[in-house]
Amino acid sequence: MTSIGHAGILVETGQATIVCDPWFLPAFFGSWFVFPRNDRLPDAVMAKVERPDFLYISHLHADHFDEAFLADHISRDTTVLLPDFPTSEMEQLYRRFGFTRFVRTEDAKAVEIAPGLQISIHVQTSLTDGPGGDSALLVDDGSTRLLNMNDCRLHDLSTMGPIDALWLQFSGAIWYPMVYEVPEEDKRRQVKAKVESQFARAISYVHAIGARAVVPSAGPPCFLDEDLWGNNVITGDELSIFPDATEFERRLRADGVDTCRMVVPGSCVEVTEADVTVTHADPDWRRPFDRKLEYLREYQQDWASWLTAHKAGWHAPSDTLLDEVRAWWEPLLAAAPSVRKAIGANALLTAGDLPILIDFPNGQVRRHAGEAYAYSFTIPRELVETVVARRAVDWSNALFLSCRFTAWREGGYKEELYNFFKSLSPERMARAEAQAAGTTVIPQTDDEVTIGSFVVERFCPHRQADLGTFGELDGDGCTMTCTLHGWKFDLRTGACLNAPDRPIRVRPA
Ligand code: FES
């Protein structure tokens, strides 16, 4: 397994090669760059990346599904391994780029893609899991087993079996809380809580899976635009959820885990039944971490002209923005009464000098005229114009992950609000509506687990994580964190501290 940057892996087995998540060009309005950089991979590696036997992309986020790279670099003879997502968007995108060979998989079901080479793709398909879902890839070549989990939040590990190499995300991949308008001390607290929950989740996976080698993967990115520079964790004091792999390595060691294998693009992890070895292409491979400021400044310099040209392509202000948003969104709002009810308040979308009110209770979009609102987003106009001109159906992917905006909310996190912004097509909104209406079936069970001095229902009310694996008692002895997404529960009452409408069943042990 050769790291090709971020979540990218070139997997070479005796039978075939599989390229996973090849991401090379900056994503999200030029905000995210691959860290450490992968623009200098050896030609021999790039030749294999561009002509693999199989291509697997875990999900549609732009730091995984790099449309520009796919369009120009990957051979159309490649066979694509398709996750079992509920919508066909991913296959349609591949077809648009000229790919015609597909292996359509079923969730968690093993399929032999070459003699003696089996894979299975495990999917997570709730709207929280991203556009169309997220997935993890298990590769079994008959002697060793690789689990590429990237960003995927698997909550059922029971069918996984023994794993030799686990490639795992540990860092954040969200705009929260950096963009929120809150006092600095509150933001510092939120950043700390988020970072701790990210590490806790990753460490839960490391213990639950027990792989022979754990490879930190799928982030963090770095931010080379001066406007976003503060998101890079260099001194450790930044208000950012993007600590790098050295911190994960340190925490794993402190937790008694000695299986962490650090990689940078070009590093090769070789796993045999007897051994795990890592070979780095660059003898100075720790420089991105050890001399990070110098490294990032050099990287920034090298990509400055690219960034300037990229920004010049953002859409200029038009006269029709409000009309276009209204014509696009009002039919979607009409089709989603349960989503609107769950959101229950107005949202203000300030696109540069244009204040747009999304009146969720009444299903209308209009110019803001002083009405009260519970949520607000302030976004540069040219970014809103760009995503509207593209009719981007998922604004978390197309816009929010850029971190180029500020946000405010009156109360706690409202999942349905973000589900709305991820579902800006009739097909997607139908799923969001079904989820909000409660017509998607959530399995009920009497299973329980003991957490400290409490017995709680086994599966988290948020996304049914197994709390036997992901439930952690906080230091106060009466708050439990579900480390899959970091939701907290007061075990004295069962109240969910993130979403009041999702309490947990609990009794004293
Ligand atoms: S499953 Fe998301 S916090 Fe528990």
XYZ file of C-alpha atoms and ligand atoms in Angstrom:
513
model
C 0.000 0.000 0.000
C 1.545 3.268 -1.148
C 0.181 6.504 0.231
C -0.699 8.889 -2.580
C -1.822 11.638 -0.224
C -4.778 12.336 2.071
C -7.064 9.262 1.805
C -5.356 8.109 -1.381
C -3.816 4.644 -1.505
C -2.280 2.664 -4.334
C -2.973 -0.932 -3.313
C -0.829 -3.539 -5.049
C -1.603 -7.199 -4.534
C -0.326 -10.260 -6.350
C -3.520 -10.258 -8.406
C -4.369 -6.634 -9.262
C -3.973 -2.986 -8.322
C -6.630 -0.787 -6.737
C -6.362 2.978 -6.537
C -8.350 4.521 -3.695
C -9.469 8.171 -3.441
C -6.903 9.851 -5.694
C -7.080 13.548 -4.725
C -4.529 15.941 -6.221
C -6.095 19.340 -6.975
C -7.122 21.742 -4.176
C -10.764 21.369 -3.174
C -13.617 23.483 -1.835
C -12.959 26.827 -3.545
C -9.203 26.435 -3.270
C -9.390 26.057 0.517
C -8.112 22.525 1.109
C -4.709 21.400 -0.141
C -3.318 17.910 0.262
C -1.052 17.670 3.301
C 1.708 16.558 3.116
C 1.849 17.581 -0.536
C 1.474 14.934 -3.232
C 2.436 16.989 -6.284
C 5.907 15.453 -6.389
C 5.162 11.729 -6.342
C 7.646 9.622 -8.300
C 6.700 9.095 -11.960
C 6.602 5.337 -11.446
C 3.944 5.732 -8.747
C 1.906 8.171 -10.841
C 2.016 5.797 -13.808
C 0.404 3.106 -11.653
C -2.112 5.569 -10.213
C -3.234 6.569 -13.678
C -3.652 3.009 -14.986
C -4.995 0.863 -12.157
C -6.984 -2.319 -12.610
C -9.618 -1.019 -10.217
C -10.639 2.383 -8.927
C -12.435 2.860 -5.630
C -13.658 6.236 -4.416
C -15.248 6.154 -1.006
C -17.699 9.042 -1.435
C -18.438 12.211 -3.341
C -16.697 14.836 -1.225
C -14.248 16.756 -3.388
C -11.198 15.735 -1.324
C -11.958 12.148 -2.403
C -13.783 12.439 -5.709
C -11.403 14.757 -7.570
C -13.332 15.401 -10.762
C -10.545 17.322 -12.508
C -8.008 14.573 -11.844
C -10.393 11.817 -12.933
C -11.233 13.710 -16.098
C -7.632 14.052 -17.213
C -5.650 11.253 -15.634
C -7.320 7.938 -14.906
C -7.498 5.416 -17.737
C -11.033 4.717 -18.941
C -10.108 1.019 -19.118
C -10.195 1.008 -15.333
C -12.981 -0.912 -13.637
C -14.756 1.134 -11.001
C -15.785 -0.431 -7.684
C -19.127 1.144 -6.803
C -20.415 1.400 -3.223
C -24.033 0.431 -2.623
C -25.334 3.979 -2.169
C -29.059 4.766 -2.217
C -28.736 7.159 -5.139
C -27.021 6.653 -8.482
C -25.221 10.008 -8.470
C -21.751 8.517 -8.186
C -22.211 6.171 -11.146
C -23.710 8.990 -13.211
C -20.664 11.157 -12.493
C -18.265 8.379 -13.479
C -20.208 7.835 -16.690
C -20.021 11.542 -17.457
C -16.237 11.184 -17.363
C -16.360 8.228 -19.726
C -15.992 5.286 -17.352
C -18.016 2.291 -18.493
C -16.758 -0.669 -16.477
C -18.315 -1.122 -13.066
C -18.504 -3.658 -10.268
C -21.691 -2.798 -8.365
C -21.246 -4.062 -4.840
C -23.729 -4.821 -2.083
C -23.202 -3.451 1.389
C -20.618 -5.554 3.264
C -20.893 -8.442 0.785
C -17.581 -9.931 -0.377
C -16.989 -10.131 -4.114
C -14.056 -11.730 -5.928
C -12.671 -9.137 -8.366
C -9.686 -11.243 -9.499
C -8.773 -14.866 -8.755
C -8.135 -15.000 -4.999
C -8.706 -11.253 -4.484
C -11.830 -10.347 -2.570
C -13.191 -6.973 -1.655
C -16.214 -5.759 0.245
C -17.489 -2.207 0.489
C -19.259 -1.217 3.679
C -21.595 1.751 3.346
C -23.087 4.317 5.679
C -26.048 5.937 4.034
C -27.671 8.448 6.348
C -27.628 12.076 5.291
C -25.144 12.733 8.090
C -22.683 10.511 6.260
C -22.340 12.944 3.413
C -23.566 13.235 -0.125
C -25.159 9.938 -1.059
C -23.323 8.203 1.771
C -19.816 7.222 2.739
C -18.027 3.906 2.519
C -15.080 1.817 3.626
C -13.181 -0.777 1.586
C -11.994 -4.155 2.826
C -9.412 -5.895 0.626
C -8.450 -9.534 1.207
C -5.789 -11.013 -1.086
C -5.888 -14.410 0.587
C -3.051 -13.753 2.999
C -3.564 -10.244 4.372
C -6.512 -7.931 4.912
C -6.608 -4.167 4.500
C -9.415 -2.003 5.847
C -9.485 1.459 4.290
C -11.909 3.313 6.527
C -10.983 6.878 5.514
C -13.768 9.203 6.807
C -16.388 6.483 7.073
C -18.058 6.129 10.467
C -18.750 2.398 10.503
C -20.953 1.555 13.432
C -21.123 -2.189 13.033
C -17.724 -3.846 13.182
C -19.081 -7.286 13.973
C -18.573 -8.717 10.481
C -15.160 -7.230 9.918
C -12.937 -10.132 11.025
C -9.202 -9.770 11.713
C -7.527 -6.824 9.992
C -3.829 -6.509 9.184
C -3.700 -2.874 8.120
C -6.202 -0.191 9.082
C -6.075 3.188 7.270
C -8.029 5.515 9.479
C -9.040 9.149 9.710
C -8.311 10.853 13.005
C -8.608 14.564 12.171
C -11.606 16.780 11.616
C -13.245 17.358 8.245
C -15.862 19.987 8.974
C -16.222 23.752 9.287
C -17.410 23.593 12.902
C -16.612 25.437 15.078
C -14.131 27.632 13.220
C -16.717 29.589 11.226
C -19.119 30.206 14.117
C -19.482 33.684 15.569
C -18.951 32.980 19.271
C -16.645 34.531 21.885
C -13.087 33.294 21.599
C -13.103 31.414 24.893
C -16.266 29.521 23.877
C -14.719 28.675 20.532
C -11.567 27.440 22.224
C -13.706 25.154 24.368
C -15.621 23.922 21.326
C -12.419 23.276 19.381
C -10.958 21.313 22.268
C -14.135 19.227 22.657
C -14.268 18.520 18.923
C -10.619 17.532 18.701
C -10.946 15.297 21.751
C -14.001 13.581 20.305
C -12.215 13.017 16.977
C -9.304 11.359 18.720
C -11.595 9.391 21.037
C -13.522 8.026 18.051
C -10.368 7.056 16.171
C -8.869 5.404 19.250
C -12.137 3.493 19.827
C -11.793 2.109 16.311
C -8.141 1.234 16.828
C -8.974 -0.804 19.942
C -12.126 -2.363 18.500
C -10.454 -3.464 15.262
C -7.073 -4.421 16.711
C -5.187 -4.198 13.405
C -1.500 -5.142 13.191
C -0.762 -1.759 11.593
C -2.692 1.500 11.968
C -1.975 4.116 9.307
C -3.174 7.690 9.999
C -4.982 8.755 6.854
C -7.584 11.011 5.214
C -6.492 14.309 6.662
C -5.959 16.850 7.838
C -5.711 19.086 4.772
C -3.709 22.291 4.897
C -4.895 25.795 4.055
C -2.590 27.795 1.817
C -4.815 30.807 1.208
C -3.695 33.521 3.634
C -7.407 34.125 4.460
C -7.601 30.614 5.920
C -4.049 30.199 7.210
C -5.204 30.110 10.849
C -6.799 26.701 10.239
C -3.339 25.115 10.024
C -2.246 23.665 13.345
C 1.399 24.709 13.572
C 2.009 25.835 17.147
C -0.903 23.862 18.602
C -2.566 27.016 19.901
C -4.685 27.696 16.810
C -8.486 27.624 16.953
C -8.624 24.692 14.569
C -9.807 21.086 14.541
C -7.013 19.989 12.190
C -4.147 18.569 14.276
C -1.800 16.442 12.178
C -0.800 12.795 12.342
C 2.057 13.368 14.804
C -0.492 14.213 17.500
C -2.466 11.050 16.730
C 0.750 9.024 16.851
C 1.573 10.579 20.239
C -1.856 9.821 21.646
C -1.831 6.251 20.420
C 1.546 5.713 22.053
C 0.255 7.248 25.292
C -2.661 4.822 25.059
C -0.301 1.855 24.825
C -0.789 1.317 21.080
C 2.495 0.660 19.282
C 1.079 -0.282 15.876
C 0.920 3.224 14.397
C 2.783 3.502 11.082
C 3.315 7.065 9.863
C 3.267 7.724 6.140
C 3.574 10.653 3.744
C 2.791 10.558 0.018
C 5.145 8.047 -1.559
C 5.596 5.953 1.613
C 4.958 2.258 1.076
C 3.523 -0.008 3.758
C 4.193 -3.654 3.013
C 2.222 -6.222 4.942
C 2.998 -9.915 4.881
C 1.802 -12.608 7.218
C 5.075 -12.256 9.111
C 5.860 -8.574 8.948
C 4.833 -4.960 8.473
C 7.457 -2.682 6.950
C 7.321 0.969 5.889
C 9.610 2.435 3.245
C 9.658 6.196 2.725
C 10.450 7.567 -0.737
C 11.814 10.763 0.821
C 14.599 10.400 3.433
C 13.469 13.742 4.939
C 9.886 12.494 5.198
C 9.213 14.000 8.652
C 9.908 17.557 7.478
C 6.207 18.410 6.835
C 5.587 17.809 10.538
C 8.880 18.798 12.172
C 9.428 22.020 10.171
C 5.832 22.646 9.344
C 5.815 26.443 9.061
C 8.737 26.486 6.631
C 7.215 23.586 4.689
C 3.784 25.215 4.387
C 5.199 28.608 3.385
C 7.188 26.973 0.590
C 4.114 24.986 -0.507
C 2.046 28.203 -0.415
C 4.559 29.971 -2.634
C 4.513 27.142 -5.171
C 0.712 27.234 -5.508
C 0.146 31.005 -5.266
C -0.415 31.559 -8.973
C -2.774 28.570 -9.173
C -4.849 30.041 -6.345
C -4.989 33.495 -7.962
C -6.180 31.987 -11.245
C -8.702 29.805 -9.412
C -10.239 32.771 -7.602
C -10.526 34.672 -10.874
C -12.934 31.928 -12.011
C -15.479 32.543 -9.254
C -18.822 33.774 -10.564
C -19.411 37.540 -10.690
C -22.537 39.039 -9.031
C -25.659 38.720 -11.151
C -29.032 40.504 -11.065
C -30.929 37.256 -10.823
C -29.497 35.557 -7.740
C -32.548 35.904 -5.496
C -34.959 34.849 -8.255
C -32.843 31.817 -9.082
C -32.620 30.670 -5.475
C -36.360 31.162 -5.010
C -37.257 29.242 -8.177
C -34.905 26.423 -7.201
C -35.689 26.093 -3.489
C -39.384 26.847 -3.062
C -40.457 23.619 -4.833
C -37.969 21.714 -2.639
C -39.367 23.359 0.491
C -42.899 22.472 -0.612
C -41.839 18.827 -0.921
C -40.282 18.736 2.548
C -42.853 19.692 5.229
C -41.209 17.484 7.883
C -37.774 18.967 7.218
C -39.235 22.472 7.498
C -41.092 21.596 10.694
C -37.960 20.118 12.254
C -35.965 23.262 11.399
C -38.862 25.339 12.674
C -37.423 28.839 12.186
C -36.119 31.260 9.604
C -32.548 31.205 8.326
C -30.765 34.260 6.981
C -28.399 33.684 4.091
C -26.397 36.842 3.503
C -24.724 36.579 0.110
C -22.393 39.564 0.143
C -24.766 42.544 -0.080
C -27.906 40.452 -0.645
C -29.797 39.265 2.484
C -31.931 36.241 1.578
C -34.435 34.893 4.071
C -35.273 31.205 3.997
C -38.634 31.087 5.719
C -38.754 27.411 6.633
C -42.100 27.539 8.504
C -43.873 28.949 5.441
C -41.722 27.369 2.746
C -40.694 30.676 1.156
C -37.514 32.343 -0.056
C -37.491 36.163 -0.194
C -35.373 39.222 0.449
C -34.883 39.682 4.201
C -36.931 42.594 5.535
C -36.100 42.512 9.227
C -37.865 39.268 10.185
C -36.452 37.290 13.132
C -34.262 34.290 12.373
C -32.570 31.526 14.356
C -29.724 30.682 11.970
C -27.528 32.818 9.807
C -24.815 32.299 7.216
C -22.711 35.140 5.829
C -21.027 34.085 2.630
C -19.092 35.994 -0.036
C -21.473 36.726 -2.886
C -19.273 35.231 -5.606
C -19.260 31.876 -3.795
C -23.052 31.792 -3.551
C -23.297 32.865 -7.187
C -20.924 30.048 -8.167
C -22.800 27.267 -6.377
C -26.141 28.605 -7.629
C -24.860 28.812 -11.212
C -23.679 25.196 -10.904
C -26.919 24.136 -9.202
C -24.780 22.367 -6.614
C -27.073 19.894 -4.875
C -24.928 19.575 -1.763
C -23.750 22.825 -0.231
C -21.768 21.087 2.510
C -19.524 19.706 -0.232
C -19.783 22.590 -2.675
C -19.528 25.476 -0.237
C -19.431 24.965 3.535
C -16.306 22.792 3.623
C -14.455 25.742 2.112
C -14.684 27.387 5.552
C -15.004 30.677 3.619
C -18.046 31.933 5.535
C -19.267 32.741 9.026
C -22.283 31.297 10.792
C -24.420 31.923 13.827
C -27.262 30.023 15.476
C -29.578 30.700 18.333
C -29.668 27.244 19.895
C -27.949 23.917 19.443
C -26.928 22.053 16.317
C -29.840 21.405 13.976
C -29.106 18.362 11.855
C -32.112 18.907 9.590
C -30.881 22.376 8.593
C -27.671 20.917 7.217
C -29.614 18.020 5.734
C -31.608 20.629 3.814
C -28.432 22.174 2.403
C -27.148 18.698 1.472
C -30.350 17.828 -0.363
C -30.934 20.479 -2.995
C -32.421 18.193 -5.633
C -35.807 16.447 -5.704
C -34.119 13.026 -5.348
C -32.079 14.076 -2.329
C -34.873 16.072 -0.715
C -37.129 13.020 -0.876
C -34.573 11.178 1.288
C -34.219 14.105 3.686
C -37.993 14.318 4.004
C -38.319 10.578 4.624
C -35.664 10.800 7.333
C -37.277 13.828 8.995
C -40.738 12.264 8.773
C -39.457 9.193 10.556
C -40.374 6.897 7.720
C -36.828 5.560 7.528
C -36.815 2.561 9.830
C -34.589 2.686 12.898
C -34.266 -0.771 14.418
C -35.521 -1.018 18.010
C -33.816 -3.340 20.435
C -33.812 -4.117 24.131
C -30.035 -4.591 24.179
C -28.227 -2.631 26.852
C -24.652 -1.879 27.859
C -23.146 -0.720 31.116
C -21.355 2.625 31.069
C -19.845 3.487 34.478
C -22.623 3.111 37.018
C -25.412 3.304 34.432
C -27.080 0.864 32.082
C -28.007 2.469 28.768
C -29.671 1.275 25.613
C -27.043 -0.256 23.409
C -27.408 1.799 20.246
C -26.946 5.561 20.168
C -30.154 7.517 19.439
C -28.261 9.590 16.873
C -26.999 7.089 14.310
C -27.164 3.785 16.183
C -23.471 3.451 17.039
C -22.826 0.483 19.299
C -22.228 2.190 22.643
C -20.372 -0.894 23.840
C -17.634 0.290 21.467
C -18.210 4.026 21.147
C -19.747 5.024 24.506
C -17.272 6.742 26.839
C -17.839 8.055 30.324
C -16.590 11.604 30.807
C -14.507 12.602 33.820
C -17.593 13.769 35.772
C -18.853 10.175 35.945
C -22.343 11.031 34.722
C -21.942 12.278 31.164
C -21.428 9.855 28.313
C -19.939 10.780 24.942
C -20.785 8.700 21.910
C -17.455 9.055 20.180
C -18.810 8.271 16.706
C -19.960 11.877 16.216
C -19.321 13.304 19.675
C -22.885 13.612 20.989
C -23.139 13.802 24.777
C -25.798 12.414 27.103
C -26.519 13.212 30.757
C -26.841 9.718 32.223
C -28.709 10.971 35.310
C -31.668 11.968 33.138
C -30.992 10.460 29.724
C -31.069 13.933 28.146
C -29.073 14.408 24.975
C -27.020 17.579 25.310
C -26.766 18.053 21.541
C -30.308 17.327 20.417
C -33.047 17.587 23.062
C -35.353 15.385 20.972
C -32.983 12.384 21.109
C -32.828 11.230 24.766
C -31.300 7.889 25.671
C -32.918 5.141 27.764
C -30.934 4.801 30.984
C -31.177 3.288 34.474
C -28.763 2.899 37.385
C -26.522 -0.170 37.146
S -24.067 7.707 16.438
Fe -23.642 9.794 16.139
S -23.161 10.463 18.145
Fe -23.722 8.422 18.415
